[in-house]
Coordinates of C-alpha atoms in Angstrom, one line a residue:
M1099 CA 23.2 -11.8 1.5
K1100 CA 20.6 -11.2 4.7
G1101 CA 18.0 -9.3 6.2
W1102 CA 15.4 -9.0 9.3
K1103 CA 13.6 -12.1 10.5
I1104 CA 10.7 -12.5 13.0
T1105 CA 12.3 -15.5 15.0
K1106 CA 9.2 -14.5 17.7
P1107 CA 6.4 -12.1 18.4
L1108 CA 8.4 -9.3 19.2
T1109 CA 12.0 -10.4 17.8
L1110 CA 14.1 -9.5 14.6
N1111 CA 17.1 -10.6 14.2
E1112 CA 19.5 -10.6 11.0
V1113 CA 20.0 -13.6 9.8
E1114 CA 21.8 -14.8 6.7
L1115 CA 19.7 -15.7 3.0
T1116 CA 20.3 -18.3 1.0
E1117 CA 18.6 -17.8 -3.4
D1118 CA 16.2 -20.0 -4.3
V1119 CA 17.4 -21.8 -6.8
S1120 CA 15.0 -23.1 -7.8
V1121 CA 13.6 -19.8 -9.5
N1122 CA 14.1 -19.3 -13.5
S1123 CA 16.4 -16.3 -14.7
L1124 CA 18.1 -15.4 -11.6
T1125 CA 18.7 -12.0 -11.1
K1126 CA 20.1 -10.3 -7.6
V1127 CA 19.4 -6.4 -7.0
K1128 CA 21.4 -4.7 -3.8
I1129 CA 17.9 -3.1 -2.9
T1130 CA 19.1 0.6 -1.7
K1131 CA 16.4 1.8 0.1
A1132 CA 12.8 -0.4 2.0
L1133 CA 9.3 0.6 3.5
V1134 CA 8.3 0.0 7.3
T1135 CA 4.5 -0.5 7.5
L1136 CA 1.9 -0.9 9.4
S1137 CA 1.6 -4.7 7.8
D1138 CA 5.8 -5.2 8.9
V1139 CA 4.7 -3.6 12.8
L1140 CA 1.6 -5.5 13.3
R1141 CA 3.7 -8.3 11.5
Y1142 CA 6.5 -7.4 14.3
K1143 CA 3.4 -8.0 17.1
N1144 CA 1.8 -11.2 15.8
E1145 CA -1.7 -9.0 15.2
I1146 CA -1.5 -10.4 11.1
D1147 CA -1.2 -13.9 10.3
G1148 CA 2.5 -14.6 8.4
E1149 CA 5.5 -16.2 7.6
S1150 CA 9.0 -16.5 9.7
V1151 CA 10.4 -14.1 7.1
V1152 CA 12.5 -11.0 6.5
L1153 CA 9.9 -7.9 6.7
G1154 CA 9.4 -4.8 4.0
S1155 CA 7.3 -5.3 1.8
A1156 CA 8.2 -2.0 -1.3
G1157 CA 11.6 -2.5 -1.5
V1158 CA 13.7 -0.4 -4.6
G1159 CA 17.9 -1.5 -5.9
V1160 CA 19.9 -2.2 -9.1
V1161 CA 20.8 -5.2 -10.7
S1162 CA 24.3 -6.4 -9.5
E1163 CA 23.7 -9.4 -10.8
T1164 CA 21.7 -11.2 -14.6
E1165 CA 21.4 -13.1 -17.0
A1166 CA 22.6 -12.6 -20.5
N1167 CA 20.2 -11.8 -22.8
L1168 CA 17.1 -10.6 -20.7
F1169 CA 16.0 -8.0 -22.3
G1170 CA 17.9 -4.7 -21.0
L1171 CA 18.4 -6.0 -18.3
E1172 CA 21.7 -5.3 -16.4
K1173 CA 23.8 -4.3 -14.0
G1174 CA 23.5 -1.2 -12.9
K1175 CA 20.4 -0.6 -14.3
H1176 CA 17.4 1.3 -11.7
V1177 CA 14.3 -1.5 -10.3
Y1178 CA 11.0 -1.8 -8.6
V1179 CA 10.9 -5.8 -7.3
E1180 CA 7.0 -7.0 -7.5
P1181 CA 5.9 -7.7 -4.0
N1182 CA 4.0 -10.6 -5.0
K1183 CA 4.6 -14.5 -6.2
E1184 CA 1.0 -16.1 -7.8
C1185 CA 0.8 -19.9 -7.3
T1186 CA 0.9 -20.8 -10.8
V1187 CA -2.0 -23.8 -10.3
C1188 CA -4.8 -22.2 -9.4
P1189 CA -7.8 -22.3 -11.5
T1190 CA -6.9 -18.4 -13.0
C1191 CA -3.0 -18.6 -12.8
K1192 CA -3.9 -21.7 -15.7
R1193 CA -6.3 -19.3 -17.8
G1194 CA -3.6 -17.4 -17.7
N1195 CA -4.8 -14.8 -15.4
P1196 CA -1.9 -14.1 -12.3
S1197 CA -3.2 -11.0 -11.8
K1198 CA -6.4 -12.6 -9.7
C1199 CA -4.7 -16.2 -8.1
A1200 CA -5.9 -16.9 -5.6
N1201 CA -3.2 -17.6 -3.8
L1202 CA -0.6 -15.1 -3.6
Q1203 CA 2.1 -14.4 -1.8
T1204 CA 3.1 -10.9 -0.4
A1205 CA 6.4 -10.0 -0.4
G1206 CA 7.3 -9.7 4.0
I1207 CA 4.1 -11.6 4.9
D1208 CA 5.0 -15.6 2.6
Y1209 CA 8.0 -15.1 1.7
D1210 CA 11.2 -12.8 2.7
G1211 CA 10.7 -9.6 2.0
F1212 CA 13.8 -6.7 1.3
L1213 CA 14.3 -5.8 4.5
S1214 CA 17.8 -7.0 2.9
D1215 CA 21.2 -5.1 1.1
F1216 CA 20.8 -7.5 -1.8
T1217 CA 17.2 -10.0 -3.0
A1218 CA 17.4 -12.5 -5.3
V1219 CA 14.7 -13.0 -7.5
D1220 CA 12.6 -13.9 -10.4
A1221 CA 14.4 -11.9 -13.3
G1222 CA 9.9 -11.1 -14.2
K1223 CA 9.5 -9.7 -11.4
L1224 CA 11.2 -6.3 -11.7
F1225 CA 10.3 -3.3 -13.9
M1226 CA 13.2 -0.8 -14.6
L1227 CA 12.6 2.8 -13.1
P1228 CA 12.5 6.0 -16.0
E1229 CA 15.5 8.3 -14.7
N1230 CA 12.9 11.1 -13.6
I1231 CA 11.5 8.7 -10.4
T1232 CA 13.3 8.3 -7.1
D1233 CA 14.1 5.6 -5.0
L1234 CA 11.9 6.8 -2.7
E1235 CA 8.5 7.7 -4.5
A1236 CA 9.7 4.5 -6.0
L1237 CA 8.3 2.2 -2.7
F1238 CA 5.2 3.7 -3.6
I1239 CA 4.7 1.6 -6.2
G1240 CA 2.5 -1.2 -4.4
Q1241 CA 0.5 1.6 -2.2
I1242 CA -0.3 3.2 -6.4
S1243 CA -0.9 -0.4 -7.5
L1244 CA -3.3 -0.3 -4.8
A1245 CA -5.5 2.5 -5.5
V1246 CA -5.4 1.8 -9.4
A1247 CA -7.2 -1.1 -8.4
V1248 CA -10.1 0.3 -6.6
V1249 CA -10.3 2.5 -9.4
D1250 CA -11.0 0.1 -11.2
K1251 CA -13.3 -2.5 -9.6
L1252 CA -16.5 0.6 -8.4
N1253 CA -15.6 2.0 -13.0
V1254 CA -15.1 5.2 -11.6
Q1255 CA -16.0 7.5 -14.2
K1256 CA -15.0 12.0 -14.8
G1257 CA -17.2 13.5 -13.0
E1258 CA -18.1 10.8 -9.8
Y1259 CA -18.1 11.4 -6.0
V1260 CA -16.1 9.1 -4.5
A1261 CA -15.9 9.3 -0.4
V1262 CA -12.7 8.3 0.5
I1263 CA -13.0 7.5 4.7
G1264 CA -9.4 7.0 6.6
A1265 CA -6.9 10.0 5.3
N1266 CA -3.9 8.4 5.8
N1267 CA -0.6 7.5 2.8
F1268 CA -2.6 5.4 1.0
G1269 CA -6.0 7.3 1.3
N1270 CA -3.9 9.9 -0.4
I1271 CA -2.5 8.4 -2.9
L1272 CA -6.3 7.1 -3.8
S1273 CA -7.1 10.8 -3.4
Q1274 CA -5.2 12.3 -5.7
L1275 CA -5.4 8.7 -8.5
L1276 CA -9.1 10.1 -9.2
I1277 CA -8.0 13.5 -9.1
Y1278 CA -6.1 12.3 -11.9
Y1279 CA -9.1 10.5 -13.5
Q1280 CA -11.5 14.0 -13.3
A1281 CA -13.2 12.2 -10.7
V1282 CA -14.2 14.0 -7.6
P1283 CA -12.9 12.7 -4.0
I1284 CA -14.1 13.6 -0.3
L1285 CA -11.0 12.4 1.7
M1286 CA -12.5 12.3 6.0
T1287 CA -10.1 11.3 8.8
T1288 CA -10.2 12.8 12.7
N1289 CA -5.9 13.4 12.2
D1290 CA -5.6 16.7 11.9
E1291 CA -2.3 16.1 10.6
D1292 CA -3.6 13.9 7.8
L1293 CA -6.3 16.9 6.3
Q1294 CA -3.6 19.6 6.6
I1295 CA -1.2 16.9 4.6
A1296 CA -4.0 16.6 2.5
K1297 CA -4.4 19.3 1.5
D1298 CA -1.4 20.4 0.5
A1299 CA -1.4 17.2 -1.4
G1300 CA -3.6 20.0 -3.6
I1301 CA -6.8 17.4 -2.3
Y1302 CA -9.8 19.8 -2.4
Y1303 CA -12.7 18.6 0.4
V1304 CA -11.6 17.0 2.9
L1305 CA -14.3 16.8 6.0
G1306 CA -12.2 16.8 9.1
K1307 CA -13.2 15.6 12.9
D1308 CA -14.6 18.4 13.4
D1309 CA -17.0 18.8 10.1
N1310 CA -20.8 17.1 9.7
W1311 CA -20.0 15.0 7.0
Q1312 CA -23.2 12.9 6.4
K1313 CA -24.7 17.2 6.1
E1314 CA -21.7 18.0 3.9
T1315 CA -21.4 14.9 1.6
F1316 CA -25.2 15.7 1.3
A1317 CA -24.3 19.8 0.0
I1318 CA -21.2 18.1 -1.9
T1319 CA -23.0 16.1 -3.8
G1320 CA -25.4 17.7 -4.4
G1321 CA -27.7 15.7 -2.6
K1322 CA -27.4 12.9 -4.3
M1323 CA -24.6 11.6 -1.2
P1324 CA -21.9 9.5 -3.0
K1325 CA -21.8 5.9 -4.7
S1326 CA -18.9 4.5 -4.5
V1327 CA -17.3 4.6 -1.0
V1328 CA -13.6 4.1 0.0
Y1329 CA -13.2 2.6 3.4
V1330 CA -9.6 2.3 4.1
A1331 CA -8.3 -0.1 6.9
D1332 CA -6.5 1.2 9.6
C1333 CA -8.0 5.2 10.0
N1334 CA -10.2 3.3 13.4
I1335 CA -12.8 5.1 12.1
P1336 CA -16.1 2.8 12.8
V1337 CA -17.5 1.6 9.6
Q1338 CA -20.9 2.2 9.6
K1339 CA -19.5 6.2 8.6
A1340 CA -18.9 4.0 5.2
Y1341 CA -22.3 3.0 5.3
S1342 CA -24.2 5.9 6.4
L1343 CA -21.9 8.2 3.1
A1344 CA -23.1 6.1 1.0
S1345 CA -26.7 6.7 -1.5
C1346 CA -28.5 3.5 -1.8
N1347 CA -27.3 0.5 -4.3
A1348 CA -23.6 2.6 -3.8
S1349 CA -20.7 -0.2 -4.3
V1350 CA -18.5 0.4 -0.1
A1351 CA -14.9 -1.3 -1.4
F1352 CA -12.5 -1.7 2.0
T1353 CA -8.9 -1.9 0.8
G1354 CA -6.1 -0.7 2.8
V1355 CA -1.4 -1.5 3.4
S1356 CA -2.8 -3.9 6.2
S1357 CA -4.9 -6.9 6.7
K1358 CA -5.7 -5.9 10.2
N1359 CA -8.8 -7.6 11.8
N1360 CA -11.9 -4.9 11.8
S1361 CA -15.1 -5.4 13.8
I1362 CA -17.4 -5.2 10.8
S1363 CA -21.9 -4.9 11.1
F1364 CA -23.6 -5.4 7.5
A1365 CA -27.1 -4.9 9.3
Q1366 CA -27.1 -1.1 7.1
A1367 CA -25.4 -2.4 4.1
M1368 CA -28.0 -4.7 3.9
K1369 CA -31.0 -2.2 4.7
K1370 CA -29.4 0.1 1.6
Q1371 CA -28.6 -3.3 -1.1
L1372 CA -25.1 -1.7 -0.9
N1373 CA -21.9 -4.0 -3.1
I1374 CA -19.9 -5.0 -0.8
H1375 CA -15.6 -5.2 -2.6
C1376 CA -12.4 -6.1 -0.4
I1377 CA -9.8 -4.9 -2.8
A1378 CA -5.7 -6.5 -1.1
N1379 CA -3.7 -5.6 -3.4
G1380 CA -2.9 -4.2 -6.8
A1381 CA -1.5 -7.0 -9.1
G1382 CA -0.9 -6.4 -12.5
N1383 CA -1.6 -3.0 -12.6
T1384 CA 2.6 -2.6 -11.5
A1385 CA 3.6 -0.9 -15.5
A1386 CA 0.4 1.3 -15.2
S1387 CA 1.4 2.2 -11.3
I1388 CA 5.2 3.8 -12.7
N1389 CA 3.7 5.1 -15.6
L1390 CA 1.5 7.4 -13.3
L1391 CA 5.0 7.5 -11.0
A1392 CA 7.0 9.3 -14.4
N1393 CA 3.5 11.2 -15.4
K1394 CA 3.5 13.0 -12.2
A1395 CA 0.6 11.8 -11.1
I1396 CA 0.8 11.7 -8.2
N1397 CA 2.7 14.2 -5.6
L1398 CA 3.8 12.4 -3.0
S1399 CA 6.3 14.9 -1.7
P1400 CA 3.4 16.4 1.1
L1401 CA 2.7 12.9 2.5
K1402 CA 4.9 12.9 6.4
L1403 CA 7.4 9.6 6.3
D1404 CA 9.8 9.0 8.3
S1405 CA 14.0 7.9 7.4
E1406 CA 15.9 5.6 9.6
T1407 CA 19.1 2.8 8.6
Y1408 CA 19.1 -0.9 7.6
Q1409 CA 21.9 -0.8 11.3
N1410 CA 18.6 1.0 13.4
V1411 CA 16.1 -1.2 11.9
P1412 CA 14.7 -2.9 15.3
K1413 CA 15.1 -0.1 16.8
V1414 CA 12.0 1.4 14.5
I1415 CA 10.3 -1.3 14.4
E1416 CA 10.2 -1.2 18.7
K1417 CA 9.6 2.8 18.2
M1418 CA 6.9 2.2 16.0
S1419 CA 5.7 -0.6 17.9
E1420 CA 4.9 1.2 21.1
L1421 CA 3.8 4.7 18.9
L1422 CA 0.8 2.1 17.2
D1423 CA -0.1 1.0 21.0
K1424 CA -0.5 5.1 22.4
E1425 CA -1.8 7.4 19.4
G1426 CA -3.5 4.3 17.1
K1427 CA -1.3 5.7 14.6
I1428 CA 2.3 5.6 12.4
Y1429 CA 3.3 6.3 8.9
E1430 CA 5.7 4.0 6.9
T1431 CA 9.5 4.7 7.4
V1432 CA 12.0 5.3 4.8
I1433 CA 14.8 2.7 5.7
D1434 CA 18.2 3.4 3.5
I1435 CA 20.5 0.9 2.4
V1436 CA 23.7 1.5 2.1

């Protein structure tokens, strides 16, 4: 096995990987596609903390080696690899609720991710995929799982207006999920390209940089303003926008696919007595997310994605890093691993 590992800031090297012999029910998976996200680029730039590990927090592939009698998990099966590991020793894990683990680890940050040719994992971290889900679609199961966690945390109801600030691919996916649950997202962005992508995805209320967000939201909601607001990390929009769009005593969720640092003032939130939620992962929602994809609840075809080969990973991440410095924004890149 080999993969692209951070050996020091701004440096990736292809290294030989060893299997974790302590893992029970070890299964080897040939990775076919992986996803490079903002989190990977920030790790490369040493802007978020992490270990010296193989990058890539999303991976999909086929089973190449496995033990017998693993409930249909046979060689050649198309699988998604769950990118989170529970500590097993914290109070929530011991109480049988590992999805709420206090020390949850993430692939590509805390342990080796999926920018590798193979990965060896516990069979319990593998989810077999229906034939109607493509490898590319499966790469977004983690983001769909995070979106499900946001909807659950905010307890969004049918017909409820939800302001979503930030229309990157995750903001788009979250808005589509809200529509599927019969809520009404109001998606906001300062990027014209993201605005058009959102409209192509069928999101009806999309506000751009030339719109008066507070005035338009007031009109859309009949003057009530949303009782749920989602601020997508890395959208480069002032956090105060989330507070100004929320009604008094509303809930504001901070979330996103990376943990980039933001400067946040809570003065306006305190004045409005807002409920603040921080949602970092979608652990426990993988099976539900696969079901959503299988039932075509989320349309990923309008999303903007780049594509590259495994051999070009260092150049890809270097280019994405430069683009992030220049424009403050990047889109995910799908890596084909052959």
